[in-house]
Amino acid sequence: MNTKKNLVKVFTTLGVVALGVSTTAAVANADMVYTVQSGDTLSSISYKFAKDNSLISEIAKDNNLSDVNQLHVGQKLLIKGNGEIASLNSSSQNTAASQNSDDKNTDQKASQSANLSSSEQAAKEWIAQRESGGSYTAQNGVHYGRYQLDLAYLGGDLSPQHQEEVAQQYMQNRYGSWQAAQAHWVANGWW
């Protein structure tokens, strides 16, 4: 009898751990396009994503950079999803809570999207899936959540409802429509 209970505990634990690992892997593999800013070096860019210089060689290789000391302002660099992910769920309880929170917030997202046409909803969802796989807790460098908004835009409020509101404002102010935002993403690799 004790052996059965122990086996059930082991399989349950392995299942929860596997779920956490698969969730982590989905978030950790998100690639992004980084636009070089004035004063950037491969070292500073690596530090933004990995908090060390471990990505310098990979960034140079992935972007076919012949001279690692020469970057140009406005240059687009592909950053593979190996950068640090700060809000990683470290326990099965955090993973389960995060999933429950995402499930509850699906209703909020659906109600906010109800005012959009089907083509606008499709463009918005396309961006969310491309940016974060639809996760409200995905983080890549300074970008967070379902729409990978800059943490400064979110002002410390990382709730799904606030992410939806800020994404809507950002889209409206910058592009005017979700379809225009999607077209920009397709052309530039970011929105």
JSON list of C-alpha atoms in Angstrom, two decimals:
[
{"chain": "A", "resi": 1, "resn": "MET", "atom": "CA", "xyz": [0.00, 0.00, 0.00]},
{"chain": "A", "resi": 2, "resn": "ASN", "atom": "CA", "xyz": [2.80, 2.44, 0.90]},
{"chain": "A", "resi": 3, "resn": "THR", "atom": "CA", "xyz": [4.57, 1.56, -2.34]},
{"chain": "A", "resi": 4, "resn": "LYS", "atom": "CA", "xyz": [1.47, 2.53, -4.35]},
{"chain": "A", "resi": 5, "resn": "LYS", "atom": "CA", "xyz": [1.18, 5.83, -2.49]},
{"chain": "A", "resi": 6, "resn": "ASN", "atom": "CA", "xyz": [4.86, 6.57, -3.05]},
{"chain": "A", "resi": 7, "resn": "LEU", "atom": "CA", "xyz": [4.56, 5.77, -6.76]},
{"chain": "A", "resi": 8, "resn": "VAL", "atom": "CA", "xyz": [1.55, 8.07, -7.05]},
{"chain": "A", "resi": 9, "resn": "LYS", "atom": "CA", "xyz": [3.50, 10.85, -5.29]},
{"chain": "A", "resi": 10, "resn": "VAL", "atom": "CA", "xyz": [6.52, 10.34, -7.56]},
{"chain": "A", "resi": 11, "resn": "PHE", "atom": "CA", "xyz": [4.43, 10.39, -10.76]},
{"chain": "A", "resi": 12, "resn": "THR", "atom": "CA", "xyz": [2.43, 13.39, -9.58]},
{"chain": "A", "resi": 13, "resn": "THR", "atom": "CA", "xyz": [5.62, 15.28, -8.74]},
{"chain": "A", "resi": 14, "resn": "LEU", "atom": "CA", "xyz": [7.20, 14.35, -12.07]},
{"chain": "A", "resi": 15, "resn": "GLY", "atom": "CA", "xyz": [4.07, 15.48, -13.90]},
{"chain": "A", "resi": 16, "resn": "VAL", "atom": "CA", "xyz": [4.06, 18.85, -12.17]},
{"chain": "A", "resi": 17, "resn": "VAL", "atom": "CA", "xyz": [7.81, 19.28, -12.71]},
{"chain": "A", "resi": 18, "resn": "ALA", "atom": "CA", "xyz": [7.43, 18.34, -16.38]},
{"chain": "A", "resi": 19, "resn": "LEU", "atom": "CA", "xyz": [4.66, 20.90, -16.73]},
{"chain": "A", "resi": 20, "resn": "GLY", "atom": "CA", "xyz": [6.89, 23.56, -15.19]},
{"chain": "A", "resi": 21, "resn": "VAL", "atom": "CA", "xyz": [9.78, 22.63, -17.48]},
{"chain": "A", "resi": 22, "resn": "SER", "atom": "CA", "xyz": [7.61, 22.76, -20.59]},
{"chain": "A", "resi": 23, "resn": "THR", "atom": "CA", "xyz": [6.24, 26.15, -19.55]},
{"chain": "A", "resi": 24, "resn": "THR", "atom": "CA", "xyz": [9.77, 27.42, -18.91]},
{"chain": "A", "resi": 25, "resn": "ALA", "atom": "CA", "xyz": [10.98, 26.11, -22.26]},
{"chain": "A", "resi": 26, "resn": "ALA", "atom": "CA", "xyz": [8.18, 27.84, -24.13]},
{"chain": "A", "resi": 27, "resn": "VAL", "atom": "CA", "xyz": [9.05, 31.18, -22.59]},
{"chain": "A", "resi": 28, "resn": "ALA", "atom": "CA", "xyz": [12.82, 30.78, -22.73]},
{"chain": "A", "resi": 29, "resn": "ASN", "atom": "CA", "xyz": [12.93, 30.08, -26.46]},
{"chain": "A", "resi": 30, "resn": "ALA", "atom": "CA", "xyz": [11.33, 33.34, -27.59]},
{"chain": "A", "resi": 31, "resn": "ASP", "atom": "CA", "xyz": [13.54, 35.18, -30.09]},
{"chain": "A", "resi": 32, "resn": "MET", "atom": "CA", "xyz": [13.41, 38.91, -30.55]},
{"chain": "A", "resi": 33, "resn": "VAL", "atom": "CA", "xyz": [14.77, 41.63, -32.77]},
{"chain": "A", "resi": 34, "resn": "TYR", "atom": "CA", "xyz": [16.80, 44.29, -30.96]},
{"chain": "A", "resi": 35, "resn": "THR", "atom": "CA", "xyz": [17.41, 47.71, -32.50]},
{"chain": "A", "resi": 36, "resn": "VAL", "atom": "CA", "xyz": [20.90, 49.06, -31.80]},
{"chain": "A", "resi": 37, "resn": "GLN", "atom": "CA", "xyz": [20.86, 52.33, -29.85]},
{"chain": "A", "resi": 38, "resn": "SER", "atom": "CA", "xyz": [23.55, 55.02, -29.64]},
{"chain": "A", "resi": 39, "resn": "GLY", "atom": "CA", "xyz": [26.40, 53.80, -27.42]},
{"chain": "A", "resi": 40, "resn": "ASP", "atom": "CA", "xyz": [25.47, 50.10, -27.68]},
{"chain": "A", "resi": 41, "resn": "THR", "atom": "CA", "xyz": [28.18, 47.47, -27.91]},
{"chain": "A", "resi": 42, "resn": "LEU", "atom": "CA", "xyz": [27.79, 43.71, -28.18]},
{"chain": "A", "resi": 43, "resn": "SER", "atom": "CA", "xyz": [28.92, 43.57, -24.58]},
{"chain": "A", "resi": 44, "resn": "SER", "atom": "CA", "xyz": [26.23, 46.00, -23.39]},
{"chain": "A", "resi": 45, "resn": "ILE", "atom": "CA", "xyz": [23.55, 44.23, -25.44]},
{"chain": "A", "resi": 46, "resn": "SER", "atom": "CA", "xyz": [24.62, 40.85, -24.03]},
{"chain": "A", "resi": 47, "resn": "TYR", "atom": "CA", "xyz": [24.43, 42.32, -20.55]},
{"chain": "A", "resi": 48, "resn": "LYS", "atom": "CA", "xyz": [20.87, 43.58, -21.17]},
{"chain": "A", "resi": 49, "resn": "PHE", "atom": "CA", "xyz": [19.70, 40.05, -21.93]},
{"chain": "A", "resi": 50, "resn": "ALA", "atom": "CA", "xyz": [21.99, 37.73, -19.96]},
{"chain": "A", "resi": 51, "resn": "LYS", "atom": "CA", "xyz": [23.45, 40.03, -17.27]},
{"chain": "A", "resi": 52, "resn": "ASP", "atom": "CA", "xyz": [26.93, 38.99, -18.48]},
{"chain": "A", "resi": 53, "resn": "ASN", "atom": "CA", "xyz": [28.99, 38.78, -21.70]},
{"chain": "A", "resi": 54, "resn": "SER", "atom": "CA", "xyz": [27.97, 35.22, -22.53]},
{"chain": "A", "resi": 55, "resn": "LEU", "atom": "CA", "xyz": [25.88, 36.18, -25.60]},
{"chain": "A", "resi": 56, "resn": "ILE", "atom": "CA", "xyz": [28.52, 38.21, -27.50]},
{"chain": "A", "resi": 57, "resn": "SER", "atom": "CA", "xyz": [29.73, 35.36, -29.73]},
{"chain": "A", "resi": 58, "resn": "GLU", "atom": "CA", "xyz": [26.23, 34.04, -30.31]},
{"chain": "A", "resi": 59, "resn": "ILE", "atom": "CA", "xyz": [24.84, 37.47, -31.28]},
{"chain": "A", "resi": 60, "resn": "ALA", "atom": "CA", "xyz": [27.76, 38.02, -33.66]},
{"chain": "A", "resi": 61, "resn": "LYS", "atom": "CA", "xyz": [27.31, 34.57, -35.22]},
{"chain": "A", "resi": 62, "resn": "ASP", "atom": "CA", "xyz": [23.49, 34.75, -35.49]},
{"chain": "A", "resi": 63, "resn": "ASN", "atom": "CA", "xyz": [23.72, 38.15, -37.21]},
{"chain": "A", "resi": 64, "resn": "ASN", "atom": "CA", "xyz": [26.74, 37.40, -39.43]},
{"chain": "A", "resi": 65, "resn": "LEU", "atom": "CA", "xyz": [28.71, 40.29, -37.94]},
{"chain": "A", "resi": 66, "resn": "SER", "atom": "CA", "xyz": [32.18, 40.38, -39.49]},
{"chain": "A", "resi": 67, "resn": "ASP", "atom": "CA", "xyz": [33.44, 43.02, -37.04]},
{"chain": "A", "resi": 68, "resn": "VAL", "atom": "CA", "xyz": [32.14, 42.60, -33.49]},
{"chain": "A", "resi": 69, "resn": "ASN", "atom": "CA", "xyz": [33.34, 46.10, -32.65]},
{"chain": "A", "resi": 70, "resn": "GLN", "atom": "CA", "xyz": [31.24, 47.85, -35.28]},
{"chain": "A", "resi": 71, "resn": "LEU", "atom": "CA", "xyz": [27.52, 48.35, -34.79]},
{"chain": "A", "resi": 72, "resn": "HIS", "atom": "CA", "xyz": [25.32, 51.01, -36.35]},
{"chain": "A", "resi": 73, "resn": "VAL", "atom": "CA", "xyz": [22.49, 52.92, -34.68]},
{"chain": "A", "resi": 74, "resn": "GLY", "atom": "CA", "xyz": [19.21, 51.50, -35.98]},
{"chain": "A", "resi": 75, "resn": "GLN", "atom": "CA", "xyz": [20.78, 48.17, -36.95]},
{"chain": "A", "resi": 76, "resn": "LYS", "atom": "CA", "xyz": [18.47, 45.23, -36.22]},
{"chain": "A", "resi": 77, "resn": "LEU", "atom": "CA", "xyz": [19.99, 42.27, -34.36]},
{"chain": "A", "resi": 78, "resn": "LEU", "atom": "CA", "xyz": [18.37, 38.91, -33.79]},
{"chain": "A", "resi": 79, "resn": "ILE", "atom": "CA", "xyz": [18.64, 37.92, -30.14]},
{"chain": "A", "resi": 80, "resn": "LYS", "atom": "CA", "xyz": [17.98, 34.22, -29.65]},
{"chain": "A", "resi": 81, "resn": "GLY", "atom": "CA", "xyz": [15.83, 33.24, -26.67]},
{"chain": "A", "resi": 82, "resn": "ASN", "atom": "CA", "xyz": [18.80, 32.40, -24.47]},
{"chain": "A", "resi": 83, "resn": "GLY", "atom": "CA", "xyz": [18.60, 35.72, -22.65]},
{"chain": "A", "resi": 84, "resn": "GLU", "atom": "CA", "xyz": [17.71, 35.89, -18.98]},
{"chain": "A", "resi": 85, "resn": "ILE", "atom": "CA", "xyz": [14.08, 35.44, -18.08]},
{"chain": "A", "resi": 86, "resn": "ALA", "atom": "CA", "xyz": [13.51, 37.21, -14.81]},
{"chain": "A", "resi": 87, "resn": "SER", "atom": "CA", "xyz": [9.99, 36.08, -13.96]},
{"chain": "A", "resi": 88, "resn": "LEU", "atom": "CA", "xyz": [10.61, 32.37, -14.32]},
{"chain": "A", "resi": 89, "resn": "ASN", "atom": "CA", "xyz": [8.30, 30.19, -12.22]},
{"chain": "A", "resi": 90, "resn": "SER", "atom": "CA", "xyz": [10.57, 28.34, -9.85]},
{"chain": "A", "resi": 91, "resn": "SER", "atom": "CA", "xyz": [8.07, 26.02, -8.21]},
{"chain": "A", "resi": 92, "resn": "SER", "atom": "CA", "xyz": [5.10, 23.97, -9.26]},
{"chain": "A", "resi": 93, "resn": "GLN", "atom": "CA", "xyz": [2.83, 26.15, -7.11]},
{"chain": "A", "resi": 94, "resn": "ASN", "atom": "CA", "xyz": [3.94, 29.29, -8.94]},
{"chain": "A", "resi": 95, "resn": "THR", "atom": "CA", "xyz": [3.47, 27.56, -12.29]},
{"chain": "A", "resi": 96, "resn": "ALA", "atom": "CA", "xyz": [-0.04, 26.41, -11.41]},
{"chain": "A", "resi": 97, "resn": "ALA", "atom": "CA", "xyz": [-0.97, 29.83, -10.02]},
{"chain": "A", "resi": 98, "resn": "SER", "atom": "CA", "xyz": [0.31, 31.51, -13.16]},
{"chain": "A", "resi": 99, "resn": "GLN", "atom": "CA", "xyz": [-1.70, 29.17, -15.38]},
{"chain": "A", "resi": 100, "resn": "ASN", "atom": "CA", "xyz": [-4.84, 29.75, -13.32]},
{"chain": "A", "resi": 101, "resn": "SER", "atom": "CA", "xyz": [-4.29, 33.50, -13.53]},
{"chain": "A", "resi": 102, "resn": "ASP", "atom": "CA", "xyz": [-3.87, 33.29, -17.31]},
{"chain": "A", "resi": 103, "resn": "ASP", "atom": "CA", "xyz": [-7.08, 31.22, -17.57]},
{"chain": "A", "resi": 104, "resn": "LYS", "atom": "CA", "xyz": [-9.08, 33.73, -15.51]},
{"chain": "A", "resi": 105, "resn": "ASN", "atom": "CA", "xyz": [-7.73, 36.62, -17.56]},
{"chain": "A", "resi": 106, "resn": "THR", "atom": "CA", "xyz": [-8.82, 35.05, -20.82]},
{"chain": "A", "resi": 107, "resn": "ASP", "atom": "CA", "xyz": [-12.29, 36.39, -20.02]},
{"chain": "A", "resi": 108, "resn": "GLN", "atom": "CA", "xyz": [-10.88, 39.90, -19.54]},
{"chain": "A", "resi": 109, "resn": "LYS", "atom": "CA", "xyz": [-9.02, 39.66, -22.85]},
{"chain": "A", "resi": 110, "resn": "ALA", "atom": "CA", "xyz": [-12.12, 38.37, -24.61]},
{"chain": "A", "resi": 111, "resn": "SER", "atom": "CA", "xyz": [-14.30, 41.19, -23.26]},
{"chain": "A", "resi": 112, "resn": "GLN", "atom": "CA", "xyz": [-11.77, 43.84, -24.29]},
{"chain": "A", "resi": 113, "resn": "SER", "atom": "CA", "xyz": [-11.45, 42.28, -27.75]},
{"chain": "A", "resi": 114, "resn": "ALA", "atom": "CA", "xyz": [-15.23, 42.19, -28.17]},
{"chain": "A", "resi": 115, "resn": "ASN", "atom": "CA", "xyz": [-15.20, 45.76, -29.48]},
{"chain": "A", "resi": 116, "resn": "LEU", "atom": "CA", "xyz": [-12.76, 44.85, -32.26]},
{"chain": "A", "resi": 117, "resn": "SER", "atom": "CA", "xyz": [-13.66, 43.53, -35.70]},
{"chain": "A", "resi": 118, "resn": "SER", "atom": "CA", "xyz": [-12.67, 39.95, -36.44]},
{"chain": "A", "resi": 119, "resn": "SER", "atom": "CA", "xyz": [-9.73, 41.08, -38.58]},
{"chain": "A", "resi": 120, "resn": "GLU", "atom": "CA", "xyz": [-8.52, 43.40, -35.79]},
{"chain": "A", "resi": 121, "resn": "GLN", "atom": "CA", "xyz": [-8.90, 40.59, -33.23]},
{"chain": "A", "resi": 122, "resn": "ALA", "atom": "CA", "xyz": [-6.95, 38.25, -35.51]},
{"chain": "A", "resi": 123, "resn": "ALA", "atom": "CA", "xyz": [-4.13, 40.79, -35.94]},
{"chain": "A", "resi": 124, "resn": "LYS", "atom": "CA", "xyz": [-4.00, 41.42, -32.17]},
{"chain": "A", "resi": 125, "resn": "GLU", "atom": "CA", "xyz": [-3.90, 37.70, -31.40]},
{"chain": "A", "resi": 126, "resn": "TRP", "atom": "CA", "xyz": [-1.25, 37.15, -34.10]},
{"chain": "A", "resi": 127, "resn": "ILE", "atom": "CA", "xyz": [1.00, 39.74, -32.42]},
{"chain": "A", "resi": 128, "resn": "ALA", "atom": "CA", "xyz": [0.41, 38.24, -28.96]},
{"chain": "A", "resi": 129, "resn": "GLN", "atom": "CA", "xyz": [1.24, 34.74, -30.17]},
{"chain": "A", "resi": 130, "resn": "ARG", "atom": "CA", "xyz": [4.34, 35.90, -32.02]},
{"chain": "A", "resi": 131, "resn": "GLU", "atom": "CA", "xyz": [5.61, 38.03, -29.13]},
{"chain": "A", "resi": 132, "resn": "SER", "atom": "CA", "xyz": [5.00, 35.69, -26.16]},
{"chain": "A", "resi": 133, "resn": "GLY", "atom": "CA", "xyz": [3.08, 32.61, -27.20]},
{"chain": "A", "resi": 134, "resn": "GLY", "atom": "CA", "xyz": [0.11, 34.36, -25.59]},
{"chain": "A", "resi": 135, "resn": "SER", "atom": "CA", "xyz": [1.60, 34.33, -22.08]},
{"chain": "A", "resi": 136, "resn": "TYR", "atom": "CA", "xyz": [1.02, 37.24, -19.73]},
{"chain": "A", "resi": 137, "resn": "THR", "atom": "CA", "xyz": [4.16, 36.31, -17.77]},
{"chain": "A", "resi": 138, "resn": "ALA", "atom": "CA", "xyz": [6.72, 35.93, -20.58]},
{"chain": "A", "resi": 139, "resn": "GLN", "atom": "CA", "xyz": [9.79, 38.13, -20.17]},
{"chain": "A", "resi": 140, "resn": "ASN", "atom": "CA", "xyz": [12.69, 38.78, -22.49]},
{"chain": "A", "resi": 141, "resn": "GLY", "atom": "CA", "xyz": [15.12, 41.40, -21.28]},
{"chain": "A", "resi": 142, "resn": "VAL", "atom": "CA", "xyz": [13.15, 44.57, -20.52]},
{"chain": "A", "resi": 143, "resn": "HIS", "atom": "CA", "xyz": [10.06, 43.38, -22.42]},
{"chain": "A", "resi": 144, "resn": "TYR", "atom": "CA", "xyz": [7.26, 41.72, -20.48]},
{"chain": "A", "resi": 145, "resn": "GLY", "atom": "CA", "xyz": [3.97, 39.97, -20.94]},
{"chain": "A", "resi": 146, "resn": "ARG", "atom": "CA", "xyz": [1.60, 38.97, -23.70]},
{"chain": "A", "resi": 147, "resn": "TYR", "atom": "CA", "xyz": [2.61, 41.84, -26.01]},
{"chain": "A", "resi": 148, "resn": "GLN", "atom": "CA", "xyz": [6.25, 42.12, -24.83]},
{"chain": "A", "resi": 149, "resn": "LEU", "atom": "CA", "xyz": [5.78, 45.72, -23.75]},
{"chain": "A", "resi": 150, "resn": "ASP", "atom": "CA", "xyz": [8.70, 47.63, -22.28]},
{"chain": "A", "resi": 151, "resn": "LEU", "atom": "CA", "xyz": [8.56, 47.40, -18.48]},
{"chain": "A", "resi": 152, "resn": "ALA", "atom": "CA", "xyz": [8.66, 51.21, -18.34]},
{"chain": "A", "resi": 153, "resn": "TYR", "atom": "CA", "xyz": [5.34, 51.36, -20.24]},
{"chain": "A", "resi": 154, "resn": "LEU", "atom": "CA", "xyz": [3.76, 49.08, -17.66]},
{"chain": "A", "resi": 155, "resn": "GLY", "atom": "CA", "xyz": [4.86, 51.24, -14.74]},
{"chain": "A", "resi": 156, "resn": "GLY", "atom": "CA", "xyz": [5.11, 48.34, -12.31]},
{"chain": "A", "resi": 157, "resn": "ASP", "atom": "CA", "xyz": [1.56, 47.06, -12.90]},
{"chain": "A", "resi": 158, "resn": "LEU", "atom": "CA", "xyz": [2.08, 43.69, -14.63]},
{"chain": "A", "resi": 159, "resn": "SER", "atom": "CA", "xyz": [-1.53, 42.54, -14.36]},
{"chain": "A", "resi": 160, "resn": "PRO", "atom": "CA", "xyz": [-3.06, 41.08, -17.53]},
{"chain": "A", "resi": 161, "resn": "GLN", "atom": "CA", "xyz": [-5.79, 43.74, -17.52]},
{"chain": "A", "resi": 162, "resn": "HIS", "atom": "CA", "xyz": [-3.19, 46.53, -17.43]},
{"chain": "A", "resi": 163, "resn": "GLN", "atom": "CA", "xyz": [-1.17, 44.81, -20.17]},
{"chain": "A", "resi": 164, "resn": "GLU", "atom": "CA", "xyz": [-4.27, 44.76, -22.37]},
{"chain": "A", "resi": 165, "resn": "GLU", "atom": "CA", "xyz": [-4.98, 48.44, -21.68]},
{"chain": "A", "resi": 166, "resn": "VAL", "atom": "CA", "xyz": [-1.39, 49.56, -22.31]},
{"chain": "A", "resi": 167, "resn": "ALA", "atom": "CA", "xyz": [-1.12, 47.44, -25.47]},
{"chain": "A", "resi": 168, "resn": "GLN", "atom": "CA", "xyz": [-4.33, 48.99, -26.78]},
{"chain": "A", "resi": 169, "resn": "GLN", "atom": "CA", "xyz": [-3.06, 52.52, -26.04]},
{"chain": "A", "resi": 170, "resn": "TYR", "atom": "CA", "xyz": [0.36, 51.78, -27.55]},
{"chain": "A", "resi": 171, "resn": "MET", "atom": "CA", "xyz": [-1.22, 50.34, -30.70]},
{"chain": "A", "resi": 172, "resn": "GLN", "atom": "CA", "xyz": [-3.65, 53.25, -31.04]},
{"chain": "A", "resi": 173, "resn": "ASN", "atom": "CA", "xyz": [-1.01, 55.94, -30.55]},
{"chain": "A", "resi": 174, "resn": "ARG", "atom": "CA", "xyz": [1.65, 54.35, -32.75]},
{"chain": "A", "resi": 175, "resn": "TYR", "atom": "CA", "xyz": [-0.24, 52.51, -35.51]},
{"chain": "A", "resi": 176, "resn": "GLY", "atom": "CA", "xyz": [-3.94, 53.37, -35.32]},
{"chain": "A", "resi": 177, "resn": "SER", "atom": "CA", "xyz": [-5.04, 49.75, -35.80]},
{"chain": "A", "resi": 178, "resn": "TRP", "atom": "CA", "xyz": [-3.95, 46.23, -34.93]},
{"chain": "A", "resi": 179, "resn": "GLN", "atom": "CA", "xyz": [-3.72, 45.41, -38.63]},
{"chain": "A", "resi": 180, "resn": "ALA", "atom": "CA", "xyz": [-1.27, 48.28, -39.15]},
{"chain": "A", "resi": 181, "resn": "ALA", "atom": "CA", "xyz": [0.71, 47.09, -36.12]},
{"chain": "A", "resi": 182, "resn": "GLN", "atom": "CA", "xyz": [0.82, 43.58, -37.58]},
{"chain": "A", "resi": 183, "resn": "ALA", "atom": "CA", "xyz": [1.97, 44.93, -40.97]},
{"chain": "A", "resi": 184, "resn": "HIS", "atom": "CA", "xyz": [4.76, 46.83, -39.19]},
{"chain": "A", "resi": 185, "resn": "TRP", "atom": "CA", "xyz": [5.73, 43.67, -37.30]},
{"chain": "A", "resi": 186, "resn": "VAL", "atom": "CA", "xyz": [5.91, 41.66, -40.53]},
{"chain": "A", "resi": 187, "resn": "ALA", "atom": "CA", "xyz": [8.09, 44.33, -42.16]},
{"chain": "A", "resi": 188, "resn": "ASN", "atom": "CA", "xyz": [10.39, 44.97, -39.18]},
{"chain": "A", "resi": 189, "resn": "GLY", "atom": "CA", "xyz": [10.22, 41.99, -36.82]},
{"chain": "A", "resi": 190, "resn": "TRP", "atom": "CA", "xyz": [8.80, 44.04, -33.94]},
{"chain": "A", "resi": 191, "resn": "TRP", "atom": "CA", "xyz": [5.83, 46.19, -33.15]}
]
